[in-house]
Short mmCIF file of C-alpha atoms in Angstrom, two decimals:
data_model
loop_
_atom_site.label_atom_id
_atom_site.label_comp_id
_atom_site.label_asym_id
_atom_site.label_seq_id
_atom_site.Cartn_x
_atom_site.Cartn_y
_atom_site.Cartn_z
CA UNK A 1 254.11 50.45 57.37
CA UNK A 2 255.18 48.38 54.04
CA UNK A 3 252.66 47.93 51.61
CA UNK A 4 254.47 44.63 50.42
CA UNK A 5 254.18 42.95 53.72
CA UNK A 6 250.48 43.23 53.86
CA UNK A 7 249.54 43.62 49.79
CA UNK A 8 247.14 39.96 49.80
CA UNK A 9 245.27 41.38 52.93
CA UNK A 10 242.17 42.91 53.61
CA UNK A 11 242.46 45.69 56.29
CA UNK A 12 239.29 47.41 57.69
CA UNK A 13 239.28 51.32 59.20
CA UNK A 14 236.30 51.10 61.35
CA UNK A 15 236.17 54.84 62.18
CA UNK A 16 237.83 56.78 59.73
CA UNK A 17 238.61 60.66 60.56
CA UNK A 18 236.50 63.34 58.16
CA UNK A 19 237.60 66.18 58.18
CA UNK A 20 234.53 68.31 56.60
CA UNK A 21 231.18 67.38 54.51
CA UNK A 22 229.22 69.14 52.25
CA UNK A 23 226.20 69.13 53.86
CA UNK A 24 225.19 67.36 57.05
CA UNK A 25 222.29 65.42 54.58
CA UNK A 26 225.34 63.84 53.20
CA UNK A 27 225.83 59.93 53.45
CA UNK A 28 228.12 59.00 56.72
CA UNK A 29 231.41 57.75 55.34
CA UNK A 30 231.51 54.93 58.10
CA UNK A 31 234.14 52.61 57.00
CA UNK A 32 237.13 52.07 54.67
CA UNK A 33 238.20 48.75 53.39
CA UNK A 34 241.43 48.49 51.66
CA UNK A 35 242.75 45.77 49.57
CA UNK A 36 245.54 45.79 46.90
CA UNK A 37 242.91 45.29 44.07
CA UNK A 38 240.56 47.91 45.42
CA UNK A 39 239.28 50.88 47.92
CA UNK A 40 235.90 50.11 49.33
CA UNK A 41 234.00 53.20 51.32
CA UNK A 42 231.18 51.85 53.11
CA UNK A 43 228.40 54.79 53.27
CA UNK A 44 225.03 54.91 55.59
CA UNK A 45 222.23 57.60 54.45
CA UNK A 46 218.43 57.92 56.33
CA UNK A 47 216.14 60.13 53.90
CA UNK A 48 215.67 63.72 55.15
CA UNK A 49 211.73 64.75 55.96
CA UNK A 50 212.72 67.78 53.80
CA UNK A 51 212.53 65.85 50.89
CA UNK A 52 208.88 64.55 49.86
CA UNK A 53 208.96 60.77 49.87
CA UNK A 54 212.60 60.97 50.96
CA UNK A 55 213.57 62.28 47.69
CA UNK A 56 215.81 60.48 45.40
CA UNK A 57 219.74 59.27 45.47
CA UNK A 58 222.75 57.88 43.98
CA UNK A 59 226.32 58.33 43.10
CA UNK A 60 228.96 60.58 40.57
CA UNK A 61 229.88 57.74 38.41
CA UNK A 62 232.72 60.53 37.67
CA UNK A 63 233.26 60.35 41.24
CA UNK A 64 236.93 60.17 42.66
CA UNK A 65 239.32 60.09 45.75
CA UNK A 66 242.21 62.97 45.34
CA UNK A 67 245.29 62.42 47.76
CA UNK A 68 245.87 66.28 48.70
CA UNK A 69 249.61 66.32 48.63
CA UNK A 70 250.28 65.10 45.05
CA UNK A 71 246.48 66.13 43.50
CA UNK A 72 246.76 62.07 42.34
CA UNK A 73 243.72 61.07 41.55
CA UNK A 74 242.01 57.45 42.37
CA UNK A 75 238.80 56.98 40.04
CA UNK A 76 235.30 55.28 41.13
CA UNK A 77 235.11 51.97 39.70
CA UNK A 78 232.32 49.89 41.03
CA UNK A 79 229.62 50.51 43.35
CA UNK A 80 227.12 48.31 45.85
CA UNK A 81 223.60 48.85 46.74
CA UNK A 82 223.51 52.46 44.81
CA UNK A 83 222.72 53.64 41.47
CA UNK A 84 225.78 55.51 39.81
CA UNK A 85 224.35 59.24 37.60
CA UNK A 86 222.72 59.80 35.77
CA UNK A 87 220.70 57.09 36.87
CA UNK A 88 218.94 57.32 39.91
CA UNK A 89 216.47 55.92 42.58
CA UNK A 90 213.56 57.11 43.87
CA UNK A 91 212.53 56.58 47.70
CA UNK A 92 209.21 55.87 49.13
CA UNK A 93 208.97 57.52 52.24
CA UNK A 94 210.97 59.74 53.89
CA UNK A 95 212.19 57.31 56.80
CA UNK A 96 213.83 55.23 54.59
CA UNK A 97 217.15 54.20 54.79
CA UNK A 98 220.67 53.35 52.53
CA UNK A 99 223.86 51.08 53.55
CA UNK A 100 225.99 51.40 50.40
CA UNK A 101 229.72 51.32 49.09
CA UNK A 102 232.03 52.45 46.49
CA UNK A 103 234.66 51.13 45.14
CA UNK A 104 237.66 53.18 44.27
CA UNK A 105 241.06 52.40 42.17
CA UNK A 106 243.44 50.93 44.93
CA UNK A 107 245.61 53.31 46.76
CA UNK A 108 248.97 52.80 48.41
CA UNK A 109 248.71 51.58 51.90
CA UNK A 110 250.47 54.84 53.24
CA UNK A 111 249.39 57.31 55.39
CA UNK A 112 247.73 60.49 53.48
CA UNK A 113 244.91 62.66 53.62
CA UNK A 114 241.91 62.29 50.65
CA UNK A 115 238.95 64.08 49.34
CA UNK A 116 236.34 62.70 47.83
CA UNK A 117 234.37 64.38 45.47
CA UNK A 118 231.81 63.32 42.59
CA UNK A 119 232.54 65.36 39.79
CA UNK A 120 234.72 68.06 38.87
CA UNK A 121 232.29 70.47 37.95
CA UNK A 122 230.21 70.34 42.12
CA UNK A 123 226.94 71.44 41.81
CA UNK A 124 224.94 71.79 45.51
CA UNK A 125 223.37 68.45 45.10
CA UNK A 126 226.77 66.87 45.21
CA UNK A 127 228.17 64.79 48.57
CA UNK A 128 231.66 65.84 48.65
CA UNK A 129 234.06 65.13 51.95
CA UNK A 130 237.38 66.45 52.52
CA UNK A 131 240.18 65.77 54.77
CA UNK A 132 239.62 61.95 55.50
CA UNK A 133 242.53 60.82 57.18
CA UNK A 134 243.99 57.10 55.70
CA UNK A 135 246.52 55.89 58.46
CA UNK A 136 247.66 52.18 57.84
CA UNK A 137 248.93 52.05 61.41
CA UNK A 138 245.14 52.36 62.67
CA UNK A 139 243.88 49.48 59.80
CA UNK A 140 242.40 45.71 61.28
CA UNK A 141 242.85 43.30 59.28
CA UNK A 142 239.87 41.65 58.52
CA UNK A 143 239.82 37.46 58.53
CA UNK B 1 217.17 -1.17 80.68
CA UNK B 2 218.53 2.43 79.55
CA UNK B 3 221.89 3.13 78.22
CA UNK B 4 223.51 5.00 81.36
CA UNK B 5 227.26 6.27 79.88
CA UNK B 6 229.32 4.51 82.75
CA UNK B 7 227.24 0.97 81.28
CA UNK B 8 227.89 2.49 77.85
CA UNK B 9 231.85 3.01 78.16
CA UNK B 10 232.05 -0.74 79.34
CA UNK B 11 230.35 -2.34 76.82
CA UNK B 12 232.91 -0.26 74.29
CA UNK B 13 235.96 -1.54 75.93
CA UNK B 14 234.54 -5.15 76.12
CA UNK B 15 233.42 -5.06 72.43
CA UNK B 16 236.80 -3.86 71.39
CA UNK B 17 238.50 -6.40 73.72
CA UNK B 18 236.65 -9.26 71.45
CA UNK B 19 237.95 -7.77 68.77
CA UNK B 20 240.93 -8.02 69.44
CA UNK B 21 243.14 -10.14 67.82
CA UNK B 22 246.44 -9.62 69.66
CA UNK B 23 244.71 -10.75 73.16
CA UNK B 24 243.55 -14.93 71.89
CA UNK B 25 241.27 -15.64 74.53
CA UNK B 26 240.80 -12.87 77.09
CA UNK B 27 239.22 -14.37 80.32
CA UNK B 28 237.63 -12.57 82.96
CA UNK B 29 240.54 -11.55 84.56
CA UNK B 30 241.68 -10.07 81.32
CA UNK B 31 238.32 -7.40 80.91
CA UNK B 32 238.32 -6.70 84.04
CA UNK B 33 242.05 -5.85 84.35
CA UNK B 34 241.50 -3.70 81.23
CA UNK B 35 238.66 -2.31 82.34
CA UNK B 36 239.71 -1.00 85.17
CA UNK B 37 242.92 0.47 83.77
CA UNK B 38 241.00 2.55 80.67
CA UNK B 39 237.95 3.54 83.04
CA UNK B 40 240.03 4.31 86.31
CA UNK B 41 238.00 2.75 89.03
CA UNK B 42 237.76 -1.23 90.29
CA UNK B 43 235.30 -2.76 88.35
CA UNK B 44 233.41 -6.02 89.87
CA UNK B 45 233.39 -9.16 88.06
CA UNK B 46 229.59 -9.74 88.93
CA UNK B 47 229.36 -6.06 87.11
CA UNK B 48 231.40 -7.55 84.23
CA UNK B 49 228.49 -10.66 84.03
CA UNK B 50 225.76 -8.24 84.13
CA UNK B 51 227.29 -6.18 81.08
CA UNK B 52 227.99 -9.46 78.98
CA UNK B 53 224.39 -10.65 79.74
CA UNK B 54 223.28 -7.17 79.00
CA UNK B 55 225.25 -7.07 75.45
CA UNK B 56 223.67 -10.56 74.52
CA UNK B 57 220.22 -10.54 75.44
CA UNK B 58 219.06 -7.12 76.81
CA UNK B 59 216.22 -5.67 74.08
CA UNK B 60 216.37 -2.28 75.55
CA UNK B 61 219.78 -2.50 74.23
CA UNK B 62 219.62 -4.23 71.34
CA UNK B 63 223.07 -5.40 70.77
CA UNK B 64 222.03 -8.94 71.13
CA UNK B 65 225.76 -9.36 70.73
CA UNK B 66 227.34 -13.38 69.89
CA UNK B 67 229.45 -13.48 72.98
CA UNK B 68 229.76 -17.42 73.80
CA UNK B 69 232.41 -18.11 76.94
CA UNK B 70 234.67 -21.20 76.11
CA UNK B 71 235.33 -23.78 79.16
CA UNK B 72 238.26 -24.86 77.30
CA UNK B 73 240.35 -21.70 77.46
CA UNK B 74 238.21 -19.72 80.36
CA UNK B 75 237.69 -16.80 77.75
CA UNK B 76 235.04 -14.87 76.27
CA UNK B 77 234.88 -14.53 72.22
CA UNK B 78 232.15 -13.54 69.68
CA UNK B 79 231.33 -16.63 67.70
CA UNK B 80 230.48 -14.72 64.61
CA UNK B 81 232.33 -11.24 63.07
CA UNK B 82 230.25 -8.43 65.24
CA UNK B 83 231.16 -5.49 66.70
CA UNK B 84 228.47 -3.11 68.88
CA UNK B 85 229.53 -0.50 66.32
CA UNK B 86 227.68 -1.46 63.92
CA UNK B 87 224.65 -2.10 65.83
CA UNK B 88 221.54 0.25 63.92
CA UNK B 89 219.33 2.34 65.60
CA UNK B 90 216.15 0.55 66.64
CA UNK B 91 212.67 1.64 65.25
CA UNK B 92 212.35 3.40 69.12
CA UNK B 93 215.58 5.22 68.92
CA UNK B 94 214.85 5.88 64.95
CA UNK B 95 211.69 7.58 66.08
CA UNK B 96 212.97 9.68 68.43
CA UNK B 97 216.13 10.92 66.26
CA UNK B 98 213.61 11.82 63.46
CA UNK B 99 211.60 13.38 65.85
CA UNK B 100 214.23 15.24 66.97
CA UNK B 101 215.14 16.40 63.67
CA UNK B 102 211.19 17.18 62.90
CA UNK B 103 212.01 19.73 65.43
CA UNK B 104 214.97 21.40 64.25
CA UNK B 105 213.07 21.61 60.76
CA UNK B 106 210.66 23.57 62.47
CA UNK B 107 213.16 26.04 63.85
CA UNK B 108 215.05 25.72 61.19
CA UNK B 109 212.19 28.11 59.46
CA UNK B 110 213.94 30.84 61.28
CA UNK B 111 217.44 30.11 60.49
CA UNK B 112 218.23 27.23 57.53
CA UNK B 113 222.13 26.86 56.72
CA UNK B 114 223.57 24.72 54.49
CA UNK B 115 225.64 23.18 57.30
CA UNK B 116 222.28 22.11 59.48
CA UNK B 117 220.89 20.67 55.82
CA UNK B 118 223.68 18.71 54.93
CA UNK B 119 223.86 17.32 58.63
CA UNK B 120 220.52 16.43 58.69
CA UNK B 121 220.69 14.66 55.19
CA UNK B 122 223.67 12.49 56.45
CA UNK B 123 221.83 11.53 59.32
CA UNK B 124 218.82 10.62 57.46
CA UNK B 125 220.91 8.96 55.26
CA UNK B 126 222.74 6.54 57.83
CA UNK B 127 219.34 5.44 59.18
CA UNK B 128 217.97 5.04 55.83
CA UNK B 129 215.34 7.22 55.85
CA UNK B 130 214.08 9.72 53.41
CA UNK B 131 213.05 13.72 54.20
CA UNK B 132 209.65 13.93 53.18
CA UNK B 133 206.32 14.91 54.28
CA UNK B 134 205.54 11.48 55.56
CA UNK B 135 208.43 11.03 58.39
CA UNK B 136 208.08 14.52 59.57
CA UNK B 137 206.35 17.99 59.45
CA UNK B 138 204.72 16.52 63.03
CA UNK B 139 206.15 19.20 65.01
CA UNK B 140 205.26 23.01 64.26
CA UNK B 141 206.44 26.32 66.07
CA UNK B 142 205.99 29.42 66.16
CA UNK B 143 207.24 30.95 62.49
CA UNK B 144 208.14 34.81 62.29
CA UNK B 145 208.83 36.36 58.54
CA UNK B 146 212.34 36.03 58.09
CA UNK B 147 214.38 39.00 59.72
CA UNK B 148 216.59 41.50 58.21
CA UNK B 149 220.11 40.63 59.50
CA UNK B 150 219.78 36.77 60.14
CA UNK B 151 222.18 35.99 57.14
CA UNK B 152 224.85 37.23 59.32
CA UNK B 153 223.91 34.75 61.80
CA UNK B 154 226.60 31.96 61.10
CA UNK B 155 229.46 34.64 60.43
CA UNK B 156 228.76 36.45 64.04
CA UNK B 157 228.17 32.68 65.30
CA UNK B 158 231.90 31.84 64.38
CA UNK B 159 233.20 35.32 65.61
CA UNK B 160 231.73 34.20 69.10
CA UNK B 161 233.29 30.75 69.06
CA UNK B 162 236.61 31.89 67.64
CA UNK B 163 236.90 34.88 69.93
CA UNK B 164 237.26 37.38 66.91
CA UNK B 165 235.78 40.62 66.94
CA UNK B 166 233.37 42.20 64.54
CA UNK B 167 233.60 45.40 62.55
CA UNK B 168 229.54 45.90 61.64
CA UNK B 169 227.37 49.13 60.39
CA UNK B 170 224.68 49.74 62.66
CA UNK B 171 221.40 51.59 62.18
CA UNK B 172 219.32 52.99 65.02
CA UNK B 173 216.44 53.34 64.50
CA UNK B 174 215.47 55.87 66.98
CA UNK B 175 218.14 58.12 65.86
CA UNK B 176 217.78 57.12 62.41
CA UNK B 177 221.72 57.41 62.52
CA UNK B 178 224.15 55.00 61.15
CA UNK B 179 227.07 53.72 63.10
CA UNK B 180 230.44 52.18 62.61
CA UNK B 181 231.08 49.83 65.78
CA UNK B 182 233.68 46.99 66.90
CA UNK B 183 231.86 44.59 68.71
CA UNK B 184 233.46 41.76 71.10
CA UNK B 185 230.48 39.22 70.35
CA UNK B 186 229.36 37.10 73.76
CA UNK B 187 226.16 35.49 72.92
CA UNK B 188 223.44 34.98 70.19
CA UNK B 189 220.66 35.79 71.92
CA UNK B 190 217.12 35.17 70.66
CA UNK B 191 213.74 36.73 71.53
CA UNK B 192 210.09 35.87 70.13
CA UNK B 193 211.99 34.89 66.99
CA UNK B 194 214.47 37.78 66.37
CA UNK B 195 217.77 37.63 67.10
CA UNK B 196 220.17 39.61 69.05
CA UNK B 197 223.82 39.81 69.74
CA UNK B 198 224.92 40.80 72.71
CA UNK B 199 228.72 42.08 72.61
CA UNK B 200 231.09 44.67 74.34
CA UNK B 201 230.89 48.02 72.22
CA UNK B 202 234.02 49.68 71.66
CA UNK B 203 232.62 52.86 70.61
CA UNK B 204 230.02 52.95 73.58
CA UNK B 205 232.46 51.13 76.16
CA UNK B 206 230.29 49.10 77.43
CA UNK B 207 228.29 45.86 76.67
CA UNK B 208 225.53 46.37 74.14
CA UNK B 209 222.15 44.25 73.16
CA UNK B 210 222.21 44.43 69.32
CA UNK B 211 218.85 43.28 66.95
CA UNK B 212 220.82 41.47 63.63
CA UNK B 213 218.15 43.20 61.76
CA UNK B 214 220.02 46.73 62.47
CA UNK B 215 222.79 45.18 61.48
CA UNK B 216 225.54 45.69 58.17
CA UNK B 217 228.14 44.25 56.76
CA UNK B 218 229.94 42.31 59.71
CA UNK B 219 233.34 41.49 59.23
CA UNK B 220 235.81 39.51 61.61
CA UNK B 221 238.50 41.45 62.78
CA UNK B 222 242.16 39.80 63.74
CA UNK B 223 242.47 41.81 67.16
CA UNK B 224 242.45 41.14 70.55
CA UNK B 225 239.14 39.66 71.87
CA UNK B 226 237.76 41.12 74.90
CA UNK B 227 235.61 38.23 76.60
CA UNK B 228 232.49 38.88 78.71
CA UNK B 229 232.31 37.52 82.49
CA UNK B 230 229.86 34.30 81.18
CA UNK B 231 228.96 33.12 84.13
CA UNK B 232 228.10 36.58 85.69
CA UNK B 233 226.11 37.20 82.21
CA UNK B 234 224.79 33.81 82.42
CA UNK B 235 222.89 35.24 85.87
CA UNK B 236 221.89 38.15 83.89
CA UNK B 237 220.11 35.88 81.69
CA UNK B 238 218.41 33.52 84.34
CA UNK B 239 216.85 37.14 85.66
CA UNK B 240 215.92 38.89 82.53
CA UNK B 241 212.88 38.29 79.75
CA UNK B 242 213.30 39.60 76.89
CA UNK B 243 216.69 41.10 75.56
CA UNK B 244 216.57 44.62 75.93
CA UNK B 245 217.62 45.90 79.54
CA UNK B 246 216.06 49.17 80.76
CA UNK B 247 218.97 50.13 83.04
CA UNK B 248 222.76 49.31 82.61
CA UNK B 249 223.28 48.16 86.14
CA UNK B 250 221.54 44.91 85.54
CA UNK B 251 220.44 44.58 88.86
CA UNK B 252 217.03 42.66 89.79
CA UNK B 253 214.04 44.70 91.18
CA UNK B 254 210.80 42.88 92.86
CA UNK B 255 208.20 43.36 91.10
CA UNK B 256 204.49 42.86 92.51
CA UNK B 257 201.34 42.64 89.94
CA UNK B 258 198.11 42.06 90.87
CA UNK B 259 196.37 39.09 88.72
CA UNK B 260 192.93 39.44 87.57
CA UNK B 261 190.40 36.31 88.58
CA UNK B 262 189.74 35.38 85.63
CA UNK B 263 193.78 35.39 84.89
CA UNK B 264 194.56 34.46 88.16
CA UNK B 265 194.70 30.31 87.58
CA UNK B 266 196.59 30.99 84.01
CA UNK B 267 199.15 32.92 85.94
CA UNK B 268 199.44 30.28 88.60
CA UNK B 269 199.72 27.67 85.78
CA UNK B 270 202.08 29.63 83.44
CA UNK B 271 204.57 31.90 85.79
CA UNK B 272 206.22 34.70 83.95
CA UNK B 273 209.48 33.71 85.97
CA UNK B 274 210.74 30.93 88.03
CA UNK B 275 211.04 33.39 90.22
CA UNK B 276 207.34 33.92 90.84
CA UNK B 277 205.94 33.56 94.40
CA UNK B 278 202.23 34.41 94.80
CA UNK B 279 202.03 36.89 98.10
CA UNK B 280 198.43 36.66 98.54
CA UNK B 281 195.10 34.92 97.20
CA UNK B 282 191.97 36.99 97.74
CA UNK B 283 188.59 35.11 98.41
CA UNK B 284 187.15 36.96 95.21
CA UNK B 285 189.84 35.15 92.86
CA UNK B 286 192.60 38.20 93.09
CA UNK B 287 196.16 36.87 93.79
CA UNK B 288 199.10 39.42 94.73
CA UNK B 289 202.04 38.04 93.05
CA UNK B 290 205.91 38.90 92.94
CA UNK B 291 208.75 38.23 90.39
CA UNK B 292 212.18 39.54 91.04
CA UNK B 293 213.51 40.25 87.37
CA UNK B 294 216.22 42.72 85.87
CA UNK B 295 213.52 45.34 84.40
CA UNK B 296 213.17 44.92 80.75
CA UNK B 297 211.24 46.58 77.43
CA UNK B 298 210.08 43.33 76.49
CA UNK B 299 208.93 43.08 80.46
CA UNK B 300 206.63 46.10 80.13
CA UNK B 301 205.15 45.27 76.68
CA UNK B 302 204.14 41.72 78.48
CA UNK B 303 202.09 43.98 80.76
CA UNK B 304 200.79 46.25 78.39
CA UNK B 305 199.50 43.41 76.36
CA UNK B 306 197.67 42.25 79.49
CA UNK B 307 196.18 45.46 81.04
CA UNK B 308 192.10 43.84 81.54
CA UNK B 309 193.98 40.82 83.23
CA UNK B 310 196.39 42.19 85.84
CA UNK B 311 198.13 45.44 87.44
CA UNK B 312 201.77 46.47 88.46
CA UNK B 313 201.25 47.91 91.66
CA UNK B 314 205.19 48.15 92.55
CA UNK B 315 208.13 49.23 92.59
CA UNK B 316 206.86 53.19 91.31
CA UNK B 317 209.20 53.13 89.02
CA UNK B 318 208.56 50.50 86.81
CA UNK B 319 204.13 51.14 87.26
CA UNK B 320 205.24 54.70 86.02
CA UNK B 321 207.11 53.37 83.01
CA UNK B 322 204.35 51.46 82.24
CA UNK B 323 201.73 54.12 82.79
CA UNK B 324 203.71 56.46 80.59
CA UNK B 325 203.92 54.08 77.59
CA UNK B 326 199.93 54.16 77.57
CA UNK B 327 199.49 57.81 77.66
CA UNK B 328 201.86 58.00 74.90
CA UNK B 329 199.49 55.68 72.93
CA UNK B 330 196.17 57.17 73.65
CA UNK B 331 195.05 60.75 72.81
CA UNK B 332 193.89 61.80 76.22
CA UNK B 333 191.85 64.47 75.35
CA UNK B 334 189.56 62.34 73.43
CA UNK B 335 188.59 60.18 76.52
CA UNK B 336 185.29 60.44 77.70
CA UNK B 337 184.94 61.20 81.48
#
């Protein structure tokens, strides 16, 4: 599929295909919005009972996506509804609940195969997913 | 005399003959040739007398339109510039527009756009009247807090109309999982002020009640639309309270309660359904009654929220769903015997 055709569009992955997480208290990666000025990843995270309160959150502001054929690297550059490090926000209670996206440099709308990590140097409290699968030919375009 | 719509389209066509100037002096035989070939049908001439005296002098109306007939030419005119357009609403008809709109302020509580505003604002505005507290605030209803999700009202709203699918994040709250879903949006439906759309699921493959207040991010989606059987979900609806089916086949199940006597003449006053029949009245002021309904949550929490007043005594299935939700909310053990 030609990037040109499409470049002033908005195309929506509803289910996109993750290939491994971190942890399985990670945020679900639900959705993937592309445009030519920006990546959005939509995420969804209910607070674990493990953590008192629910426990705190919120994003690498290091984060990036890395396309695993050519190591090129797409940086975070705007987030929605979550705190980017070091800040951070506290929950409540521990049924709480998080709809939230990040904003990534735009990649070309081609098919390849990302990770998504927040910082180079992981520590165990870091949400990191590999293997998500970025096929144009399964995109919607949104209206 | 009330406006009936066959009257009304007459009284159009013979204001807009008057006004025009390309036919000089239309007679008789002119409106009622014209009539008859915009409306489709014969029209009587005594019919065409009726409407002319009905245009000049009837108050129910309130055209009181100039129409003078000249014995010179045979022909009907207006003897001053008037048209039936132009006619304002009378203090009656006034009244019952702003009581109208009273109204939709009032539900308005649970869902104010900008659209409804501004249409209500013109209106008020072509009859001269100003919102405030003194021409309405009359009428009041029921008013919930506002719910989570109802901003997305208008957007789903549009997918319905335009046939467009959703993309939307959904959270259960059960499962306390998040979902990505494609919905194929039927109907906004609402409930005890909250609002649900109810769509074919994609991901579940099959049609899907869904509160707004679970719901994310909707986005229209240029894909094919996959369009519910409306008339067979329009059934659905006529045998269902509440929103929230407790079995996907839908299908209606006779239900027989037994009413209380000091419920009894509330019930008989206030059915649950149309469908209600009572099956027996008891000389001590117990009535047997039946409803035939598609079983619902919101069904058996209007049952539990009347347990001193009456009893489900069939079908077993749906007095054991019942008598299972109370367990669950009682600690048994702590019941004296």
């Amino acid at each position: 599929m030609s990037g040109k055709s499409k470049n002033n569009k908005v195309l929506l992955l509803p289910n996109p295909f993750v290939r491994q997480v971190n942890a399985d208290s990670n945020p679900s990666l639900l959705r993937i919005i592309w445009t030519s000025d920006y990546l959005q990843i939509d995420f969804g995270y209910p607070t674990r009972s493990i953590y008192i309160k629910g426990g705190w959150v919120n994003f690498g502001a290091n984060a990036y996506l890395e396309d695993i054929k050519n190591g090129k690297k797409y940086q975070l550059i705007d987030a929605d509804n979550i705190v980017l490090s070091p800040d951070k926000v506290e929950f409540d209670y521990n049924k709480a609940r998080l709809f939230f996206s990040i904003k990534f440099e735009p990649i070309p709308l081609s098919d390849a195969v990302y990770n998504l990590f927040e910082s180079d140097g992981r520590t165990k409290n870091d949400f990191f997913y590999t293997g998500i699968h970025f096929e144009p030919k399964h995109l919607v375009e949104v209206i | 005399m009330p406006l009936n719509k066959d009257a009304s389209a007459r009284y159009k066509i013979i204001d807009s003959i008057l006004n025009n100037r390309r036919i000089k002096h239309p007679t008789m035989f002119d409106l009622q040739r014209i009539l008859q070939e915009q409306i489709g049908k014969e029209i009587s001439t005594s019919t065409i007398q009726k409407d002319i005296k009905a245009m000049k002098e009837d108050a129910g109306i309130g055209f009181y339109a100039p129409i003078k007939y000249s014995r010179a030419t045979q022909s009907y005119y207006y003897s001053a510039t008037f048209t039936i357009n132009n006619v304002p609403l009378n203090q009656e008809e006034k009244e019952a527009l702003l009581s109208a709109i009273d109204l939709l302020h009032s539900y308005s509580g649970l869902r104010m756009t900008q659209e409804y505003n501004n249409a209500t604002v013109k209106i008020l505005n072509t009859l001269n009247e100003q919102i405030s507290s003194d021409n309405y605030g009359y009428i009041i209803t029921e008013q919930t807090p506002p719910q989570n999700g109802i901003e997305y009202f208008d957007l789903i709203h549009n997918a319905i109309k335009e046939r467009n699918p959703i993309s939307i994040v959904h959270y259960n709250y059960q499962k306390r999982k998040f979902s990505s879903l494609v919905l194929h949006p039927a109907y906004l439906k609402e409930f005890q002020g909250f609002w649900y759309v109810i769509a074919y699921s994609e991901q579940h493959e099959e049609v899907r009640t869904f509160g707004l207040d679970r719901i994310y991010a909707p986005y229209q989606l240029k894909r094919k639309y996959i369009p519910l059987d409306r008339s067979k979900w329009n059934q659905y609806f006529k045998n269902m309270i509440g929103v929230l089916p407790i079995k996907e086949d839908m299908k209606t199940v006779k239900i027989q309660f037994s009413v209380f006597p000091q419920y009894s003449d509330y019930i008989l006053s206030h059915p649950i359904h149309h469908s209600q029949k009572v099956l027996k009245k008891e000389d001590d002021g117990y009535i047997l009654c039946q409803v035939e309904l598609i079983p619902t949550l919101e069904l058996v929490n209007y049952f539990l929220s009347r347990l001193s007043l009456m009893k489900v005594i069939k079908p077993e299935p749906f007095v054991q769903l019942i008598a299972d939700r109370i367990y669950k909310s009682i600690d048994v053990r702590k019941i004296k015997k």
